[in-house]
Short mmCIF file of C-alpha atoms and ligand atoms in Angstrom, two decimals:
data_model
loop_
_atom_site.label_atom_id
_atom_site.label_comp_id
_atom_site.label_asym_id
_atom_site.label_seq_id
_atom_site.Cartn_x
_atom_site.Cartn_y
_atom_site.Cartn_z
CA MET A 1 42.87 -36.34 65.82
CA GLN A 2 42.76 -32.71 64.75
CA LEU A 3 45.87 -30.60 65.35
CA ASP A 4 45.83 -26.91 66.11
CA THR A 5 48.52 -24.64 64.64
CA GLU A 6 50.79 -24.89 67.68
CA GLN A 7 50.65 -28.66 67.80
CA TYR A 8 51.17 -28.82 64.06
CA ARG A 9 54.30 -26.64 64.22
CA ASN A 10 55.68 -28.47 67.25
CA GLY A 11 55.39 -31.79 65.45
CA ILE A 12 58.12 -30.82 62.97
CA ARG A 13 61.40 -31.45 64.81
CA ARG A 14 63.93 -30.78 62.04
CA VAL A 15 64.32 -30.99 58.28
CA LEU A 16 66.22 -34.12 57.21
CA ILE A 17 66.02 -33.84 53.42
CA ASN A 18 65.36 -30.57 51.62
CA PRO A 19 63.47 -30.05 48.32
CA GLU A 20 66.67 -29.55 46.32
CA GLN A 21 68.08 -32.90 47.52
CA ILE A 22 64.80 -34.60 46.62
CA ARG A 23 64.80 -32.99 43.16
CA GLU A 24 68.33 -34.18 42.40
CA LYS A 25 67.60 -37.77 43.43
CA ILE A 26 64.40 -37.84 41.39
CA ILE A 27 66.27 -36.84 38.24
CA GLN A 28 68.65 -39.76 38.89
CA ALA A 29 65.72 -42.11 39.57
CA GLY A 30 64.09 -41.09 36.27
CA LYS A 31 67.32 -41.92 34.43
CA TYR A 32 67.58 -45.23 36.28
CA ILE A 33 64.06 -46.23 35.18
CA ASP A 34 64.68 -45.08 31.59
CA GLY A 35 67.85 -47.20 31.60
CA LEU A 36 66.03 -50.31 32.83
CA TYR A 37 63.44 -50.29 30.09
CA ASP A 38 65.21 -48.79 27.09
CA GLY A 39 62.11 -47.24 25.52
CA THR A 40 59.60 -50.01 26.28
CA PRO A 41 56.37 -48.92 28.00
CA ILE A 42 56.00 -49.15 31.76
CA LEU A 43 53.33 -48.94 34.42
CA LEU A 44 54.22 -46.98 37.56
CA VAL A 45 52.15 -48.28 40.47
CA SER A 46 51.82 -45.86 43.35
CA ILE A 47 51.09 -47.33 46.76
CA LEU A 48 48.70 -44.83 48.35
CA LYS A 49 48.57 -42.66 50.16
CA GLY A 50 52.19 -42.06 51.08
CA SER A 51 53.68 -42.18 47.58
CA PHE A 52 51.37 -39.80 45.74
CA VAL A 53 53.73 -36.82 45.88
CA PHE A 54 56.76 -38.93 44.93
CA LEU A 55 54.84 -40.49 42.02
CA ALA A 56 53.82 -37.06 40.72
CA ASP A 57 57.45 -35.96 40.50
CA LEU A 58 58.91 -39.31 39.44
CA CYS A 59 56.51 -39.81 36.52
CA ARG A 60 57.66 -36.46 35.11
CA ALA A 61 61.31 -37.53 35.35
CA VAL A 62 60.96 -40.63 33.13
CA THR A 63 60.89 -40.40 29.35
CA VAL A 64 59.80 -43.97 28.43
CA PRO A 65 56.07 -44.33 27.58
CA CYS A 66 54.45 -44.51 30.97
CA GLU A 67 51.08 -45.32 32.50
CA VAL A 68 50.28 -44.70 36.14
CA GLY A 69 48.15 -46.82 38.43
CA PHE A 70 47.14 -46.72 42.07
CA MET A 71 46.78 -49.23 44.84
CA ALA A 72 46.09 -48.52 48.48
CA ALA A 73 47.63 -50.52 51.27
CA LYS A 74 46.92 -49.72 54.86
CA SER A 75 49.55 -50.56 57.46
CA TYR A 76 48.05 -50.39 60.89
CA TYR A 77 50.07 -48.22 63.21
CA GLU A 78 49.99 -47.85 66.95
CA ASP A 79 51.23 -44.28 67.05
CA THR A 80 54.58 -44.58 65.21
CA GLN A 81 54.99 -48.38 65.49
CA SER A 82 53.74 -50.83 62.89
CA ALA A 83 51.20 -53.25 64.34
CA GLY A 84 52.12 -55.83 61.73
CA ILE A 85 48.77 -55.88 59.95
CA VAL A 86 48.56 -54.85 56.31
CA SER A 87 45.47 -54.76 54.17
CA ILE A 88 45.08 -53.92 50.51
CA THR A 89 42.17 -51.47 50.56
CA MET A 90 42.11 -50.54 46.88
CA ASP A 91 43.31 -52.65 44.00
CA LEU A 92 44.79 -51.62 40.65
CA GLN A 93 42.39 -50.94 37.79
CA GLN A 94 44.76 -52.27 35.14
CA GLU A 95 45.56 -55.84 34.17
CA ILE A 96 49.32 -56.17 34.59
CA LYS A 97 50.02 -59.44 32.81
CA ASP A 98 52.92 -58.82 30.40
CA TYR A 99 53.46 -55.27 31.71
CA ASN A 100 56.73 -53.82 32.95
CA VAL A 101 55.65 -52.76 36.40
CA VAL A 102 57.48 -50.40 38.73
CA ILE A 103 56.14 -50.19 42.27
CA VAL A 104 56.55 -46.69 43.68
CA GLU A 105 56.74 -46.70 47.48
CA ASP A 106 57.16 -43.88 49.96
CA ILE A 107 59.11 -45.78 52.59
CA ILE A 108 60.15 -49.33 53.45
CA ASP A 109 60.08 -49.74 57.19
CA THR A 110 59.42 -53.30 58.46
CA GLY A 111 58.93 -54.43 54.85
CA ARG A 112 55.52 -55.97 55.51
CA THR A 113 53.51 -53.70 53.22
CA LEU A 114 55.81 -54.12 50.27
CA ASN A 115 56.05 -57.87 50.87
CA ASP A 116 52.25 -58.21 50.63
CA VAL A 117 52.03 -55.98 47.57
CA LEU A 118 54.82 -57.92 45.84
CA LYS A 119 53.12 -61.26 46.51
CA LEU A 120 49.86 -59.99 45.08
CA LEU A 121 51.40 -58.46 41.95
CA ARG A 122 53.81 -61.33 41.24
CA ALA A 123 50.86 -63.73 41.12
CA ARG A 124 49.49 -61.70 38.19
CA GLU A 125 52.57 -62.50 36.10
CA PRO A 126 53.86 -59.11 34.98
CA HIS A 127 56.62 -59.17 32.37
CA SER A 128 58.91 -57.52 34.92
CA LEU A 129 58.54 -56.09 38.40
CA HIS A 130 60.81 -53.51 40.02
CA VAL A 131 60.57 -51.47 43.20
CA VAL A 132 61.61 -47.85 43.63
CA THR A 133 61.28 -46.36 47.09
CA LEU A 134 61.80 -42.80 48.20
CA LEU A 135 63.00 -43.78 51.67
CA ASP A 136 64.38 -46.89 53.30
CA LYS A 137 64.87 -47.66 57.00
CA PRO A 138 66.95 -50.87 56.71
CA SER A 139 67.55 -51.10 60.46
CA ARG A 140 63.81 -51.69 61.05
CA ARG A 141 63.34 -54.58 58.66
CA ILE A 142 61.29 -57.59 59.80
CA VAL A 143 60.66 -59.07 56.35
CA GLU A 144 63.92 -59.32 54.42
CA LEU A 145 63.57 -57.46 51.14
CA ARG A 146 65.31 -54.74 49.19
CA ALA A 147 64.14 -52.16 46.68
CA ASP A 148 65.85 -52.07 43.29
CA LEU A 149 66.37 -48.38 43.92
CA SER A 150 66.12 -46.47 47.13
CA LEU A 151 66.61 -42.69 46.94
CA PHE A 152 67.50 -42.10 50.60
CA GLU A 153 68.47 -44.45 53.42
CA ILE A 154 67.58 -43.03 56.81
CA GLU A 155 68.06 -43.95 60.45
CA ASP A 156 65.19 -45.07 62.62
CA TYR A 157 63.32 -41.74 62.70
CA PHE A 158 59.62 -41.31 62.22
CA VAL A 159 59.47 -39.01 59.22
CA ILE A 160 56.84 -36.74 57.71
CA GLY A 161 56.42 -34.65 54.59
CA TYR A 162 56.56 -35.12 50.83
CA GLY A 163 53.62 -37.54 51.06
CA LEU A 164 54.35 -39.10 54.46
CA ASP A 165 52.04 -38.42 57.36
CA TYR A 166 51.63 -38.48 61.09
CA GLY A 167 47.92 -38.83 61.87
CA GLU A 168 47.16 -37.84 58.24
CA TYR A 169 48.87 -34.45 58.61
CA TYR A 170 52.10 -33.14 57.06
CA ARG A 171 51.81 -34.94 53.70
CA ASN A 172 51.99 -31.56 51.95
CA LEU A 173 55.34 -30.45 53.40
CA PRO A 174 57.77 -29.89 50.49
CA TYR A 175 60.64 -31.45 52.49
CA ILE A 176 61.13 -34.58 54.63
CA ALA A 177 61.34 -33.93 58.34
CA GLU A 178 61.73 -35.82 61.57
CA CYS A 179 58.45 -35.86 63.49
CA ASP A 180 58.15 -35.22 67.21
CA PRO A 181 54.91 -36.95 68.28
CA LYS A 182 55.63 -36.36 71.98
CA LYS A 183 55.56 -32.61 71.43
CA ILE A 184 52.30 -32.83 69.52
CA LYS A 185 50.76 -34.70 72.44
CA SER A 186 52.24 -32.60 75.22
CA THR A 187 51.04 -29.34 73.67
CA GLY A 188 47.66 -30.98 73.10
CA ALA A 189 47.58 -32.14 76.74
CA GLU A 190 48.45 -28.65 78.05
CA LYS A 191 45.69 -27.18 76.00
CA ASN A 192 43.18 -29.73 77.18
CA ALA A 193 44.23 -29.45 80.87
P1 LIG B 201 56.14 -51.27 56.54
O1 LIG B 201 55.04 -52.19 56.14
O2 LIG B 201 56.47 -51.38 58.00
O3 LIG B 201 57.38 -51.36 55.68
O4 LIG B 201 55.58 -49.82 56.48
C1 LIG B 201 55.39 -49.19 55.34
C2 LIG B 201 54.34 -48.10 55.45
O5 LIG B 201 54.20 -47.56 56.78
C3 LIG B 201 54.81 -46.99 54.59
O6 LIG B 201 54.39 -47.17 53.26
C4 LIG B 201 54.25 -45.78 55.28
O7 LIG B 201 52.96 -45.54 54.79
C5 LIG B 201 54.23 -46.15 56.75
N1 LIG B 201 55.46 -45.66 57.43
C6 LIG B 201 56.54 -46.36 57.81
N2 LIG B 201 57.49 -45.59 58.38
C7 LIG B 201 56.97 -44.34 58.35
C8 LIG B 201 57.49 -43.05 58.78
O8 LIG B 201 58.61 -42.89 59.30
N3 LIG B 201 56.66 -42.00 58.57
C9 LIG B 201 55.43 -42.10 57.99
N4 LIG B 201 54.93 -43.28 57.56
C10 LIG B 201 55.69 -44.38 57.75
MG1 LIG B 202 53.31 -46.49 51.79
#
């Protein structure tokens, strides 16, 4: 799917969380992580692609010695609904045995992605394992799990921006917005008619 400018603009319904609100919460999250580890080294594990923007800001808000690592998990979506299939498409480069690992997620929706990632990483026996998520949609949970820290709880909206996408677009928005997929499609349909 390639969006034209009109479709792209129409897809952004309204801003839910602005850059200043994100900045404030990230400072708090950095302090939270510093407090957990008290100067011992950590490994921040970003779950791609959605958390790359969050990771970039979060890693600069912690002061403990910090490595970063990347994993990619693909949740299959039918439009804005999870199809319940998760696959790990890229694994971490680092060994994590005896590491203090912090998983950095963009959003916990049904919980399936994080559940699979946790299972995989727990089996590798890290010294500790925590989860920090930018966003949480608790009302959508299918697998019961909670992050150690969630920066924003939101209602059941499909959101875009600050790393999160609709059809791979909008990841570069500096804010978090509600997406309007119907408008993207209807403007696309008019154009194609
Ligand atoms: P879960 O496995 O259902 O918890 O889904 C988690 C993944 O689906 C997230 O890491 C996102 O990549 C994606 N996702 C879930 N909700 C949204 C949303 O509102 N906007 C964009 N991506 C989402
Ligand atoms: Mg994700």
